[in-house]
mmCIF file of C-alpha atoms in Angstrom:
data_model
loop_
_atom_site.group_PDB
_atom_site.id
_atom_site.type_symbol
_atom_site.label_atom_id
_atom_site.label_comp_id
_atom_site.label_asym_id
_atom_site.label_seq_id
_atom_site.Cartn_x
_atom_site.Cartn_y
_atom_site.Cartn_z
ATOM 1 C CA UNK A 1 -12.215 28.996 -0.970
ATOM 2 C CA UNK A 2 -9.231 26.952 -2.776
ATOM 3 C CA UNK A 3 -6.943 29.975 -2.418
ATOM 4 C CA UNK A 4 -7.440 29.956 1.087
ATOM 5 C CA UNK A 5 -7.152 26.437 1.258
ATOM 6 C CA UNK A 6 -3.666 26.453 -0.060
ATOM 7 C CA UNK A 7 -2.793 29.504 2.030
ATOM 8 C CA UNK A 8 -3.439 27.785 5.290
ATOM 9 C CA UNK A 9 -2.134 24.658 3.883
ATOM 10 C CA UNK A 10 1.333 26.432 2.884
ATOM 11 C CA UNK A 11 1.012 28.427 5.707
ATOM 12 C CA UNK A 12 1.008 25.645 8.310
ATOM 13 C CA UNK A 13 4.107 24.344 6.410
ATOM 14 C CA UNK A 14 5.803 27.474 6.371
ATOM 15 C CA UNK A 15 5.465 28.029 10.432
ATOM 16 C CA UNK A 16 6.033 24.332 11.337
ATOM 17 C CA UNK A 17 8.769 22.868 8.551
ATOM 18 C CA UNK A 18 11.685 23.197 11.357
ATOM 19 C CA UNK A 19 14.943 21.911 9.993
ATOM 20 C CA UNK A 20 14.684 23.268 6.379
ATOM 21 C CA UNK A 21 12.932 22.097 3.481
ATOM 22 C CA UNK A 22 13.693 18.017 3.643
ATOM 23 C CA UNK A 23 11.165 18.423 6.809
ATOM 24 C CA UNK A 24 8.971 20.253 5.450
ATOM 25 C CA UNK A 25 8.151 17.526 2.805
ATOM 26 C CA UNK A 26 6.080 15.332 5.142
ATOM 27 C CA UNK A 27 4.125 18.281 6.176
ATOM 28 C CA UNK A 28 3.673 19.055 2.341
ATOM 29 C CA UNK A 29 2.593 15.506 2.225
ATOM 30 C CA UNK A 30 0.083 15.735 4.909
ATOM 31 C CA UNK A 31 -1.766 18.897 3.521
ATOM 32 C CA UNK A 32 -1.770 17.952 -0.265
ATOM 33 C CA UNK A 33 -2.361 14.304 -0.194
ATOM 34 C CA UNK A 34 -3.797 13.320 2.958
ATOM 35 C CA UNK A 35 -6.051 16.684 4.243
ATOM 36 C CA UNK A 36 -6.885 18.466 1.000
ATOM 37 C CA UNK A 37 -6.801 15.189 -0.981
ATOM 38 C CA UNK A 38 -5.207 17.778 -4.196
ATOM 39 C CA UNK A 39 -2.794 14.600 -5.672
ATOM 40 C CA UNK A 40 -2.279 11.025 -4.598
ATOM 41 C CA UNK A 41 0.781 9.199 -3.557
ATOM 42 C CA UNK A 42 2.038 8.508 -6.471
ATOM 43 C CA UNK A 43 1.325 12.089 -8.145
ATOM 44 C CA UNK A 44 3.123 13.815 -4.863
ATOM 45 C CA UNK A 45 6.041 11.149 -5.465
ATOM 46 C CA UNK A 46 6.889 12.315 -9.057
ATOM 47 C CA UNK A 47 6.983 15.933 -7.869
ATOM 48 C CA UNK A 48 8.905 15.304 -5.034
ATOM 49 C CA UNK A 49 11.495 13.270 -7.374
ATOM 50 C CA UNK A 50 11.726 16.195 -9.994
ATOM 51 C CA UNK A 51 11.785 18.854 -7.713
ATOM 52 C CA UNK A 52 15.094 17.035 -5.811
ATOM 53 C CA UNK A 53 16.498 17.194 -9.579
ATOM 54 C CA UNK A 54 16.148 20.860 -9.910
ATOM 55 C CA UNK A 55 18.224 23.886 -8.126
ATOM 56 C CA UNK A 56 16.522 25.882 -5.159
ATOM 57 C CA UNK A 57 14.574 24.974 -1.737
ATOM 58 C CA UNK A 58 12.496 21.520 -2.284
ATOM 59 C CA UNK A 59 9.757 23.371 -0.275
ATOM 60 C CA UNK A 60 9.578 26.414 -2.286
ATOM 61 C CA UNK A 61 9.389 24.607 -5.685
ATOM 62 C CA UNK A 62 6.639 21.941 -4.267
ATOM 63 C CA UNK A 63 4.767 25.186 -3.102
ATOM 64 C CA UNK A 64 4.884 26.723 -6.558
ATOM 65 C CA UNK A 65 4.227 23.710 -8.398
ATOM 66 C CA UNK A 66 1.060 22.329 -6.198
ATOM 67 C CA UNK A 67 -0.401 25.689 -6.112
ATOM 68 C CA UNK A 68 0.001 25.848 -9.673
ATOM 69 C CA UNK A 69 -1.638 22.571 -10.226
ATOM 70 C CA UNK A 70 -4.320 23.630 -7.815
ATOM 71 C CA UNK A 71 -5.563 27.255 -9.003
ATOM 72 C CA UNK A 72 -3.363 28.083 -11.812
ATOM 73 C CA UNK A 73 -1.048 31.487 -11.477
ATOM 74 C CA UNK A 74 -3.226 32.758 -8.917
ATOM 75 C CA UNK A 75 -2.478 29.488 -6.639
ATOM 76 C CA UNK A 76 1.330 29.552 -7.405
ATOM 77 C CA UNK A 77 1.863 32.766 -6.242
ATOM 78 C CA UNK A 78 -0.637 32.239 -3.059
ATOM 79 C CA UNK A 79 1.513 29.255 -2.056
ATOM 80 C CA UNK A 80 4.823 30.487 -2.548
ATOM 81 C CA UNK A 81 3.889 33.473 -0.689
ATOM 82 C CA UNK A 82 2.069 31.504 2.217
ATOM 83 C CA UNK A 83 5.010 29.192 2.360
ATOM 84 C CA UNK A 84 7.894 31.636 2.451
ATOM 85 C CA UNK A 85 6.803 34.637 3.930
ATOM 86 C CA UNK A 86 6.362 33.087 7.755
ATOM 87 C CA UNK A 87 9.529 31.547 7.680
ATOM 88 C CA UNK A 88 11.284 34.853 6.741
ATOM 89 C CA UNK A 89 9.516 36.758 9.463
ATOM 90 C CA UNK A 90 10.227 33.803 11.856
ATOM 91 C CA UNK A 91 13.651 33.783 11.036
ATOM 92 C CA UNK A 92 14.173 37.450 11.845
ATOM 93 C CA UNK A 93 12.457 37.181 15.096
ATOM 94 C CA UNK A 94 14.043 33.782 16.122
ATOM 95 C CA UNK A 95 17.470 34.838 15.438
ATOM 96 C CA UNK A 96 17.306 38.384 16.992
ATOM 97 C CA UNK A 97 15.959 36.569 20.140
ATOM 98 C CA UNK A 98 18.505 33.633 19.778
ATOM 99 C CA UNK A 99 21.577 36.054 19.407
ATOM 100 C CA UNK A 100 20.292 37.580 22.519
ATOM 101 C CA UNK A 101 20.204 34.702 24.589
ATOM 102 C CA UNK A 102 22.392 32.028 22.664
ATOM 103 C CA UNK A 103 24.482 31.133 25.951
ATOM 104 C CA UNK A 104 21.607 29.857 28.252
ATOM 105 C CA UNK A 105 20.723 26.225 28.461
ATOM 106 C CA UNK A 106 17.080 26.382 27.639
ATOM 107 C CA UNK A 107 17.616 27.884 23.980
ATOM 108 C CA UNK A 108 20.755 25.469 23.343
ATOM 109 C CA UNK A 109 18.249 22.447 24.557
ATOM 110 C CA UNK A 110 15.280 23.676 22.441
ATOM 111 C CA UNK A 111 18.084 23.916 19.330
ATOM 112 C CA UNK A 112 19.151 20.608 19.926
ATOM 113 C CA UNK A 113 15.517 19.038 20.706
ATOM 114 C CA UNK A 114 14.597 19.803 16.866
ATOM 115 C CA UNK A 115 16.792 17.632 15.347
ATOM 116 C CA UNK A 116 15.497 14.097 16.437
ATOM 117 C CA UNK A 117 12.085 15.437 15.680
ATOM 118 C CA UNK A 118 13.036 16.146 12.159
ATOM 119 C CA UNK A 119 14.835 12.770 12.148
ATOM 120 C CA UNK A 120 11.726 10.871 12.752
ATOM 121 C CA UNK A 121 9.392 13.063 10.179
ATOM 122 C CA UNK A 122 11.739 12.246 7.531
ATOM 123 C CA UNK A 123 11.850 8.030 8.425
ATOM 124 C CA UNK A 124 8.167 7.965 8.850
ATOM 125 C CA UNK A 125 7.934 9.518 5.183
ATOM 126 C CA UNK A 126 10.890 7.197 4.030
ATOM 127 C CA UNK A 127 9.309 4.406 5.084
ATOM 128 C CA UNK A 128 6.332 5.549 3.294
ATOM 129 C CA UNK A 129 8.073 5.604 0.370
ATOM 130 C CA UNK A 130 9.635 2.273 0.426
ATOM 131 C CA UNK A 131 6.310 0.778 1.188
ATOM 132 C CA UNK A 132 4.671 2.315 -2.115
ATOM 133 C CA UNK A 133 8.248 1.246 -3.810
ATOM 134 C CA UNK A 134 7.674 -2.509 -2.822
ATOM 135 C CA UNK A 135 4.021 -2.122 -4.095
ATOM 136 C CA UNK A 136 5.446 -1.065 -7.614
ATOM 137 C CA UNK A 137 8.927 -2.854 -7.741
ATOM 138 C CA UNK A 138 8.933 -5.815 -4.814
ATOM 139 C CA UNK A 139 11.362 -6.001 -2.003
ATOM 140 C CA UNK A 140 14.238 -7.215 -3.691
ATOM 141 C CA UNK A 141 14.462 -4.332 -6.405
ATOM 142 C CA UNK A 142 13.605 -1.900 -3.521
ATOM 143 C CA UNK A 143 16.159 -3.153 -1.540
ATOM 144 C CA UNK A 144 18.855 -3.323 -3.821
ATOM 145 C CA UNK A 145 18.020 0.456 -5.076
ATOM 146 C CA UNK A 146 18.217 1.471 -1.227
ATOM 147 C CA UNK A 147 21.479 0.084 -0.684
ATOM 148 C CA UNK A 148 23.118 1.224 -4.027
ATOM 149 C CA UNK A 149 21.736 4.559 -3.603
ATOM 150 C CA UNK A 150 23.015 4.996 0.045
ATOM 151 C CA UNK A 151 26.230 3.683 -1.301
ATOM 152 C CA UNK A 152 26.763 6.133 -4.292
ATOM 153 C CA UNK A 153 25.470 9.291 -2.349
ATOM 154 C CA UNK A 154 27.499 8.271 0.632
ATOM 155 C CA UNK A 155 30.725 6.131 -0.274
ATOM 156 C CA UNK A 156 31.160 7.874 -3.492
ATOM 157 C CA UNK A 157 29.757 11.781 -2.490
ATOM 158 C CA UNK A 158 27.644 12.123 -5.515
ATOM 159 C CA UNK A 159 24.484 14.499 -5.012
ATOM 160 C CA UNK A 160 21.227 12.790 -4.775
ATOM 161 C CA UNK A 161 19.983 14.906 -7.542
ATOM 162 C CA UNK A 162 22.346 13.204 -9.857
ATOM 163 C CA UNK A 163 21.057 9.879 -8.669
ATOM 164 C CA UNK A 164 17.321 10.945 -9.283
ATOM 165 C CA UNK A 165 18.209 12.068 -12.463
ATOM 166 C CA UNK A 166 19.812 9.298 -13.442
ATOM 167 C CA UNK A 167 17.119 6.874 -12.406
ATOM 168 C CA UNK A 168 14.657 9.241 -14.190
ATOM 169 C CA UNK A 169 16.332 9.197 -17.665
ATOM 170 C CA UNK A 170 16.657 5.305 -17.358
ATOM 171 C CA UNK A 171 12.981 5.026 -16.912
ATOM 172 C CA UNK A 172 12.603 7.416 -19.921
ATOM 173 C CA UNK A 173 15.167 5.729 -22.252
ATOM 174 C CA UNK A 174 14.850 1.899 -21.391
ATOM 175 C CA UNK A 175 13.124 -0.092 -23.793
ATOM 176 C CA UNK A 176 9.229 -1.079 -23.078
ATOM 177 C CA UNK A 177 8.664 -4.664 -23.482
ATOM 178 C CA UNK A 178 5.747 -5.663 -25.300
ATOM 179 C CA UNK A 179 2.948 -7.854 -23.477
ATOM 180 C CA UNK A 180 3.115 -11.427 -24.803
ATOM 181 C CA UNK A 181 7.010 -11.357 -26.556
ATOM 182 C CA UNK A 182 9.264 -14.144 -24.926
ATOM 183 C CA UNK A 183 12.450 -12.988 -25.176
#
């Protein structure tokens, strides 16, 4: 039953995640956290953060890890196949179709219409992370980190994985405050 749920969850992600890996993240969260409750939002956020620091497509990495966590090696293979195979088949079919009809306005409208949907999905996911970060850090630190990240990534063209990796490194090596010690 778990293998079937894993397959169906990541099959839906593979079939509906238009716009690339980042567009699949809200779908993965819905399947793994909301629908099947394989993990909570904190655990999902940790997987997403670590997955973004590693090379390769994020949706595949998350499928592999979540599948492994839920059902071991078999679950990992199952989830990766479910998330990749539909995409490969759809790419072959759609690119063959689009190449034949790319001059038609309905095809151009269809490809342009997907972008706003992906933007809304990412916005909803981002707002959920901002609200969760507020619970842990408070608004002042959250706003500071959001603005600092935008400046570092956009103005200095630093890859987001480097920013995430630096933050993870900071958290791992920062001194831990002892309770009751006044400095």
